[in-house]
Coordinates of N, CA, C and O in Angstrom, one line a residue:
M218 N -35.2 39.4 35.9 CA -35.6 38.2 35.2 C -34.4 37.3 35.1 O -33.3 37.8 34.9
D219 N -34.6 36.0 35.4 CA -33.5 35.1 35.4 C -33.9 33.9 34.4 O -34.6 33.0 34.8
I220 N -33.4 34.0 33.2 CA -33.8 33.0 32.2 C -32.5 32.4 31.6 O -31.6 33.2 31.3
T221 N -32.4 31.1 31.4 CA -31.3 30.5 30.8 C -31.8 29.7 29.6 O -33.0 29.4 29.5
I222 N -30.9 29.3 28.7 CA -31.3 28.4 27.6 C -31.0 27.0 28.2 O -29.9 26.6 28.5
H223 N -32.1 26.3 28.3 CA -32.0 24.9 28.9 C -31.9 23.9 27.9 O -31.0 23.0 27.9
T224 N -32.8 23.9 26.9 CA -32.8 22.8 25.9 C -33.2 23.4 24.5 O -34.2 24.2 24.5
T225 N -32.6 22.9 23.5 CA -33.0 23.2 22.1 C -33.3 21.9 21.5 O -32.7 20.8 21.9
A226 N -34.0 21.8 20.4 CA -34.4 20.6 19.8 C -33.9 20.5 18.4 O -33.9 21.5 17.7
L227 N -33.5 19.3 18.0 CA -33.1 19.0 16.6 C -33.9 17.7 16.2 O -34.0 16.8 17.0
P228 N -34.3 17.6 15.0 CA -35.0 16.4 14.6 C -34.0 15.3 14.2 O -32.9 15.5 13.9
H229 N -34.5 14.1 14.4 CA -33.7 12.9 13.9 C -34.6 12.0 13.0 O -35.8 12.1 13.0
V230 N -34.0 11.3 12.2 CA -34.7 10.3 11.3 C -34.3 8.9 11.7 O -35.1 7.9 11.4
D231 N -33.2 8.7 12.3 CA -32.7 7.4 12.8 C -32.1 7.7 14.2 O -31.0 8.2 14.3
P232 N -32.9 7.4 15.3 CA -32.4 7.8 16.6 C -31.1 7.1 17.0 O -30.3 7.7 17.7
D233 N -30.9 5.9 16.6 CA -29.6 5.2 16.9 C -28.4 5.9 16.2 O -27.4 6.1 16.8
A234 N -28.6 6.3 15.0 CA -27.5 7.0 14.3 C -27.2 8.4 14.9 O -26.1 8.8 15.1
S235 N -28.3 9.1 15.2 CA -28.1 10.4 15.9 C -27.5 10.3 17.3 O -26.6 11.0 17.6
L236 N -27.9 9.3 18.0 CA -27.3 9.0 19.3 C -25.8 8.7 19.2 O -25.0 9.3 19.9
A237 N -25.5 7.9 18.2 CA -24.1 7.6 18.0 C -23.3 8.8 17.7 O -22.1 9.0 18.2
F238 N -23.8 9.7 16.9 CA -23.1 10.9 16.5 C -22.9 11.8 17.7 O -21.8 12.3 17.9
Y239 N -24.0 12.1 18.4 CA -23.8 13.1 19.5 C -23.0 12.5 20.7 O -22.3 13.2 21.3
R240 N -23.2 11.2 21.0 CA -22.5 10.6 22.1 C -21.1 10.2 21.7 O -20.1 10.6 22.4
D241 N -20.9 9.5 20.6 CA -19.6 8.9 20.3 C -18.7 9.9 19.5 O -17.5 9.8 19.6
V242 N -19.3 10.7 18.7 CA -18.4 11.6 17.9 C -18.2 13.0 18.6 O -17.1 13.4 18.7
L243 N -19.3 13.6 19.1 CA -19.2 14.9 19.8 C -18.8 14.7 21.3 O -18.4 15.7 21.9
G244 N -19.0 13.5 21.8 CA -18.6 13.3 23.2 C -19.7 13.7 24.2 O -19.4 13.9 25.4
F245 N -20.9 14.0 23.8 CA -22.0 14.4 24.7 C -22.4 13.2 25.5 O -22.4 12.1 25.1
E246 N -22.9 13.5 26.8 CA -23.5 12.5 27.6 C -25.0 12.4 27.3 O -25.6 13.3 26.9
V247 N -25.5 11.2 27.4 CA -27.0 10.9 27.2 C -27.7 11.2 28.6 O -27.3 10.6 29.6
R248 N -28.7 12.0 28.6 CA -29.4 12.4 29.8 C -30.7 11.7 29.9 O -31.1 11.3 31.0
T249 N -31.4 11.6 28.8 CA -32.6 10.8 28.8 C -32.8 10.1 27.5 O -32.2 10.6 26.5
D250 N -33.5 9.0 27.4 CA -33.8 8.3 26.2 C -35.1 7.6 26.4 O -35.2 6.6 27.1
V251 N -36.2 8.2 25.9 CA -37.5 7.7 26.1 C -38.2 7.4 24.8 O -37.8 8.0 23.7
G252 N -39.2 6.5 24.8 CA -39.9 6.1 23.6 C -39.2 4.9 23.0 O -38.4 4.2 23.6
Q253 N -39.7 4.6 21.8 CA -39.1 3.4 21.2 C -39.2 3.5 19.6 O -40.0 4.3 19.1
G254 N -38.4 2.8 19.0 CA -38.3 2.8 17.5 C -38.0 4.2 17.0 O -37.2 4.9 17.6
A255 N -38.7 4.7 16.0 CA -38.4 6.0 15.4 C -39.0 7.1 16.4 O -38.7 8.3 16.2
M256 N -39.9 6.7 17.3 CA -40.6 7.7 18.2 C -39.8 7.7 19.5 O -40.3 7.4 20.6
R257 N -38.5 8.1 19.4 CA -37.7 8.3 20.6 C -37.3 9.7 20.8 O -37.1 10.4 19.8
W258 N -37.3 10.2 22.0 CA -36.8 11.5 22.4 C -35.6 11.3 23.2 O -35.6 10.7 24.3
I259 N -34.4 11.8 22.7 CA -33.1 11.6 23.4 C -32.6 12.9 23.7 O -32.4 13.8 22.9
T260 N -32.2 13.1 25.0 CA -31.6 14.3 25.5 C -30.1 14.1 25.7 O -29.7 13.2 26.4
V261 N -29.3 15.0 25.1 CA -27.8 14.9 25.2 C -27.3 16.2 25.5 O -27.9 17.2 25.3
G262 N -26.0 16.2 26.0 CA -25.4 17.5 26.3 C -24.0 17.4 26.7 O -23.5 16.2 27.0
P263 N -23.2 18.5 26.7 CA -21.8 18.4 27.2 C -21.7 17.9 28.6 O -22.5 18.4 29.5
V264 N -20.8 17.1 28.9 CA -20.6 16.5 30.2 C -20.4 17.6 31.3 O -21.0 17.5 32.4
D265 N -19.7 18.6 31.0 CA -19.4 19.6 32.0 C -20.4 20.8 32.0 O -20.2 21.8 32.7
Q266 N -21.5 20.6 31.3 CA -22.6 21.6 31.2 C -24.0 21.0 31.4 O -24.8 20.9 30.5
P267 N -24.3 20.6 32.7 CA -25.5 19.8 32.9 C -26.8 20.7 32.7 O -27.9 20.1 32.5
G268 N -26.7 22.0 32.6 CA -27.8 22.8 32.4 C -28.2 23.2 31.0 O -29.2 23.9 30.8
T269 N -27.4 22.6 30.0 CA -27.7 22.9 28.6 C -27.8 21.6 27.9 O -26.9 20.8 27.9
S270 N -28.9 21.4 27.1 CA -29.1 20.1 26.5 C -29.7 20.3 25.0 O -30.2 21.4 24.7
I271 N -29.5 19.3 24.3 CA -30.1 19.2 22.9 C -31.1 18.0 23.0 O -30.7 16.9 23.4
L272 N -32.3 18.2 22.6 CA -33.3 17.2 22.5 C -33.4 16.7 21.1 O -33.7 17.5 20.2
L273 N -33.0 15.4 20.9 CA -33.2 14.8 19.6 C -34.5 14.2 19.5 O -34.9 13.3 20.3
A274 N -35.4 14.7 18.6 CA -36.8 14.4 18.6 C -37.2 13.9 17.2 O -36.7 14.4 16.2
P275 N -38.3 13.1 17.2 CA -38.8 12.7 15.9 C -39.4 14.0 15.3 O -40.1 14.7 15.9
P276 N -39.2 14.1 14.0 CA -39.7 15.4 13.3 C -41.2 15.3 13.2 O -41.8 14.2 13.0
A277 N -41.8 16.4 13.4 CA -43.3 16.6 13.2 C -44.1 15.6 14.0 O -45.1 15.1 13.5
A278 N -43.7 15.3 15.2 CA -44.5 14.4 16.0 C -45.7 15.0 16.6 O -46.6 14.4 17.1
D279 N -45.7 16.4 16.6 CA -46.8 17.1 17.1 C -48.1 16.8 16.3 O -48.1 16.9 15.1
P280 N -49.2 16.4 17.0 CA -50.4 16.0 16.3 C -51.0 17.2 15.5 O -51.9 17.0 14.7
G281 N -50.6 18.4 15.8 CA -51.1 19.6 15.1 C -50.5 19.8 13.8 O -50.9 20.7 13.0
V282 N -49.4 19.1 13.5 CA -48.7 19.3 12.2 C -49.5 18.5 11.1 O -49.9 17.3 11.3
T283 N -49.8 19.2 10.0 CA -50.5 18.6 8.9 C -49.7 17.7 8.1 O -48.4 17.7 8.2
E284 N -50.3 16.8 7.3 CA -49.5 15.9 6.4 C -48.6 16.8 5.4 O -47.5 16.4 5.1
D285 N -49.2 17.9 4.9 CA -48.4 18.7 4.0 C -47.2 19.3 4.7 O -46.1 19.3 4.2
E286 N -47.4 19.7 6.0 CA -46.2 20.2 6.8 C -45.2 19.1 7.1 O -44.0 19.3 7.0
R287 N -45.7 17.9 7.4 CA -44.8 16.8 7.6 C -43.9 16.5 6.3 O -42.7 16.2 6.4
R288 N -44.6 16.5 5.2 CA -43.9 16.3 3.9 C -42.8 17.4 3.7 O -41.7 17.1 3.3
T289 N -43.2 18.6 4.0 CA -42.3 19.8 3.8 C -41.1 19.6 4.7 O -39.9 19.8 4.3
I290 N -41.3 19.2 6.0 CA -40.3 19.0 6.9 C -39.3 17.9 6.5 O -38.1 18.1 6.5
A291 N -39.9 16.8 6.0 CA -39.1 15.7 5.5 C -38.2 16.1 4.3 O -37.0 15.7 4.2
E292 N -38.8 16.9 3.4 CA -38.1 17.4 2.3 C -36.9 18.3 2.7 O -35.8 18.2 2.2
M293 N -37.2 19.2 3.6 CA -36.2 20.1 4.1 C -35.0 19.4 4.8 O -33.9 19.7 4.7
M294 N -35.4 18.4 5.6 CA -34.4 17.6 6.3 C -33.5 16.9 5.3 O -32.3 16.8 5.5
A295 N -34.1 16.3 4.3 CA -33.3 15.6 3.2 C -32.3 16.5 2.6 O -31.3 16.1 2.2
K296 N -32.7 17.8 2.4 CA -31.8 18.7 1.8 C -30.8 19.4 2.8 O -29.9 20.1 2.4
G297 N -31.0 19.1 4.1 CA -30.2 19.7 5.1 C -30.5 21.1 5.4 O -29.6 21.9 5.8
T298 N -31.7 21.6 5.1 CA -32.0 23.0 5.4 C -33.1 23.2 6.5 O -33.6 24.3 6.6
Y299 N -33.3 22.2 7.3 CA -34.3 22.3 8.3 C -33.8 22.7 9.7 O -34.1 23.7 10.2
G300 N -32.9 21.9 10.3 CA -32.4 22.2 11.6 C -30.9 22.5 11.6 O -30.1 22.0 10.8
W301 N -30.5 23.4 12.5 CA -29.1 23.6 12.7 C -28.8 24.2 14.1 O -29.7 24.6 14.8
I302 N -27.5 24.0 14.5 CA -27.1 24.5 15.8 C -25.7 25.0 15.7 O -24.9 24.6 14.9
L303 N -25.4 26.0 16.6 CA -24.0 26.5 16.6 C -23.4 26.1 17.9 O -23.9 26.5 19.0
L304 N -22.3 25.4 17.9 CA -21.5 25.0 19.0 C -20.2 25.8 19.1 O -19.9 26.5 18.1
A305 N -19.5 25.7 20.1 CA -18.2 26.4 20.2 C -17.2 25.6 20.9 O -17.5 24.8 21.8
T306 N -15.9 25.9 20.6 CA -14.8 25.2 21.2 C -13.6 26.1 21.2 O -13.4 27.0 20.3
R307 N -12.6 25.9 22.1 CA -11.4 26.7 22.1 C -10.4 26.0 21.1 O -9.4 26.6 20.7
D308 N -10.6 24.7 20.8 CA -9.7 24.0 19.9 C -10.4 23.6 18.7 O -10.8 22.4 18.5
L309 N -10.6 24.5 17.7 CA -11.4 24.2 16.5 C -10.7 23.2 15.7 O -11.4 22.2 15.2
D310 N -9.4 23.3 15.5 CA -8.7 22.3 14.6 C -8.7 20.9 15.2 O -9.0 19.9 14.5
G311 N -8.5 20.8 16.5 CA -8.6 19.5 17.1 C -10.0 18.9 17.1 O -10.2 17.7 16.8
T312 N -11.0 19.7 17.3 CA -12.4 19.3 17.3 C -12.7 18.9 15.9 O -13.4 17.8 15.7
F313 N -12.3 19.6 14.9 CA -12.6 19.3 13.5 C -12.0 17.9 13.2 O -12.7 17.1 12.6
E314 N -10.8 17.7 13.6 CA -10.1 16.4 13.2 C -10.9 15.2 13.9 O -11.1 14.2 13.3
K315 N -11.3 15.4 15.1 CA -12.1 14.3 15.8 C -13.4 14.1 15.2 O -13.8 12.9 15.0
V316 N -14.1 15.1 14.8 CA -15.5 14.9 14.2 C -15.3 14.3 12.8 O -16.0 13.4 12.5
Q317 N -14.3 14.8 12.1 CA -14.1 14.3 10.7 C -13.7 12.8 10.8 O -14.2 12.0 10.0
A318 N -12.9 12.4 11.8 CA -12.5 11.0 12.0 C -13.7 10.2 12.4 O -13.7 9.0 12.2
G319 N -14.8 10.8 12.9 CA -16.0 10.1 13.2 C -16.9 9.8 12.0 O -18.0 9.4 12.2
D320 N -16.4 10.1 10.9 CA -17.1 9.8 9.6 C -18.3 10.8 9.4 O -19.2 10.4 8.7
A321 N -18.2 11.9 10.0 CA -19.3 12.9 9.8 C -19.1 13.6 8.4 O -18.0 13.7 7.9
E322 N -20.3 14.0 7.9 CA -20.2 14.7 6.6 C -19.7 16.1 6.8 O -20.3 16.9 7.5
V323 N -18.5 16.4 6.2 CA -17.9 17.7 6.3 C -18.6 18.7 5.3 O -18.7 18.4 4.1
V324 N -19.1 19.8 5.9 CA -19.7 20.8 5.0 C -18.7 21.9 4.7 O -18.6 22.5 3.7
Q325 N -17.9 22.2 5.8 CA -16.9 23.3 5.6 C -15.7 23.0 6.6 O -15.9 22.8 7.8
E326 N -14.5 23.0 6.1 CA -13.3 22.9 6.9 C -13.2 24.2 7.7 O -13.8 25.2 7.4
P327 N -12.3 24.2 8.7 CA -12.1 25.4 9.5 C -11.7 26.6 8.6 O -10.8 26.5 7.8
T328 N -12.5 27.7 8.7 CA -12.4 28.8 7.8 C -12.5 30.1 8.6 O -13.3 30.2 9.5
E329 N -11.6 31.1 8.3 CA -11.7 32.4 8.9 C -12.8 33.1 8.1 O -12.6 33.3 6.9
Q330 N -13.9 33.5 8.8 CA -15.0 34.2 8.1 C -14.7 35.7 8.0 O -14.1 36.3 8.9
P331 N -15.3 36.3 7.0 CA -15.1 37.8 6.8 C -15.8 38.6 7.9 O -15.4 39.8 8.1
Y332 N -16.7 38.0 8.7 CA -17.4 38.7 9.7 C -16.8 38.4 11.1 O -17.4 38.7 12.1
G333 N -15.5 37.9 11.1 CA -14.7 37.9 12.3 C -14.8 36.6 13.2 O -14.3 36.7 14.3
V334 N -15.3 35.5 12.7 CA -15.2 34.3 13.4 C -14.5 33.2 12.6 O -14.5 33.3 11.3
R335 N -14.0 32.2 13.2 CA -13.4 31.1 12.6 C -14.2 29.9 12.9 O -14.5 29.6 14.1
D336 N -14.7 29.2 11.9 CA -15.6 28.0 12.2 C -15.5 27.0 11.2 O -14.8 27.1 10.1
C337 N -16.2 25.8 11.4 CA -16.3 24.7 10.5 C -17.7 24.2 10.6 O -18.5 24.7 11.4
A338 N -18.1 23.3 9.7 CA -19.5 22.8 9.7 C -19.6 21.4 9.3 O -18.8 20.9 8.4
F339 N -20.5 20.6 9.9 CA -20.8 19.2 9.5 C -22.3 19.1 9.4 O -23.0 19.9 9.8
R340 N -22.7 17.9 8.9 CA -24.1 17.5 9.0 C -24.2 16.3 9.9 O -23.3 15.4 9.9
D341 N -25.2 16.3 10.8 CA -25.4 15.1 11.6 C -26.2 14.0 10.7 O -26.5 14.3 9.6
P342 N -26.4 12.8 11.3 CA -27.1 11.8 10.4 C -28.4 12.2 9.9 O -28.9 11.6 9.0
A343 N -29.1 13.1 10.6 CA -30.4 13.6 10.1 C -30.4 14.7 9.1 O -31.4 15.2 8.6
G344 N -29.2 15.2 8.8 CA -29.0 16.3 7.9 C -28.9 17.7 8.6 O -28.8 18.7 7.9
N345 N -29.0 17.7 9.9 CA -28.9 19.0 10.6 C -27.5 19.6 10.4 O -26.5 18.8 10.5
L346 N -27.5 20.9 10.2 CA -26.2 21.5 10.1 C -25.6 21.8 11.5 O -26.3 22.4 12.3
I347 N -24.4 21.3 11.7 CA -23.7 21.6 13.0 C -22.5 22.5 12.7 O -21.5 22.1 12.2
R348 N -22.7 23.8 13.1 CA -21.6 24.7 12.9 C -20.8 24.7 14.3 O -21.4 24.7 15.3
I349 N -19.5 24.7 14.2 CA -18.6 24.8 15.4 C -17.7 26.0 15.3 O -17.0 26.1 14.3
Q350 N -17.9 26.9 16.2 CA -17.2 28.2 16.2 C -16.0 28.1 17.2 O -16.1 27.6 18.2
E351 N -14.9 28.8 16.8 CA -13.7 28.8 17.7 C -13.9 29.9 18.7 O -14.2 31.1 18.3
L352 N -13.8 29.6 20.0 CA -13.8 30.6 21.0 C -12.4 31.3 21.1 O -11.4 30.6 21.1
R353 N -12.4 32.6 21.2 CA -11.1 33.3 21.2 C -11.1 34.1 22.5 O -12.0 34.5 23.1

């Protein structure tokens, strides 16, 4: 079996703000940008990793999602408890400084965790938690 992780999705509430965060703050390239207004699907990813992407998508755009579920998703996004992703870098302190300088909301400064990793955390403009782990 030959399976790779190709794309994961995170919700956005303001596609322009999310695009600016992932492109200008994290340095990801934009691979696709379709739709218009709040109904845009934007694919971004690391420049040197063309096979791995993040799809920034309107939350609860699936017609099978009920109004109660849409309301729950919106409430969880507002609290920052809906979406998250774990990224990695060899230069955690340098990455932290660059992301912090991009005016991102800092959730946790670089910290040595008791379970053996060193990481930091931010929130993107939609409230998604972005954890960045140091590669050793």
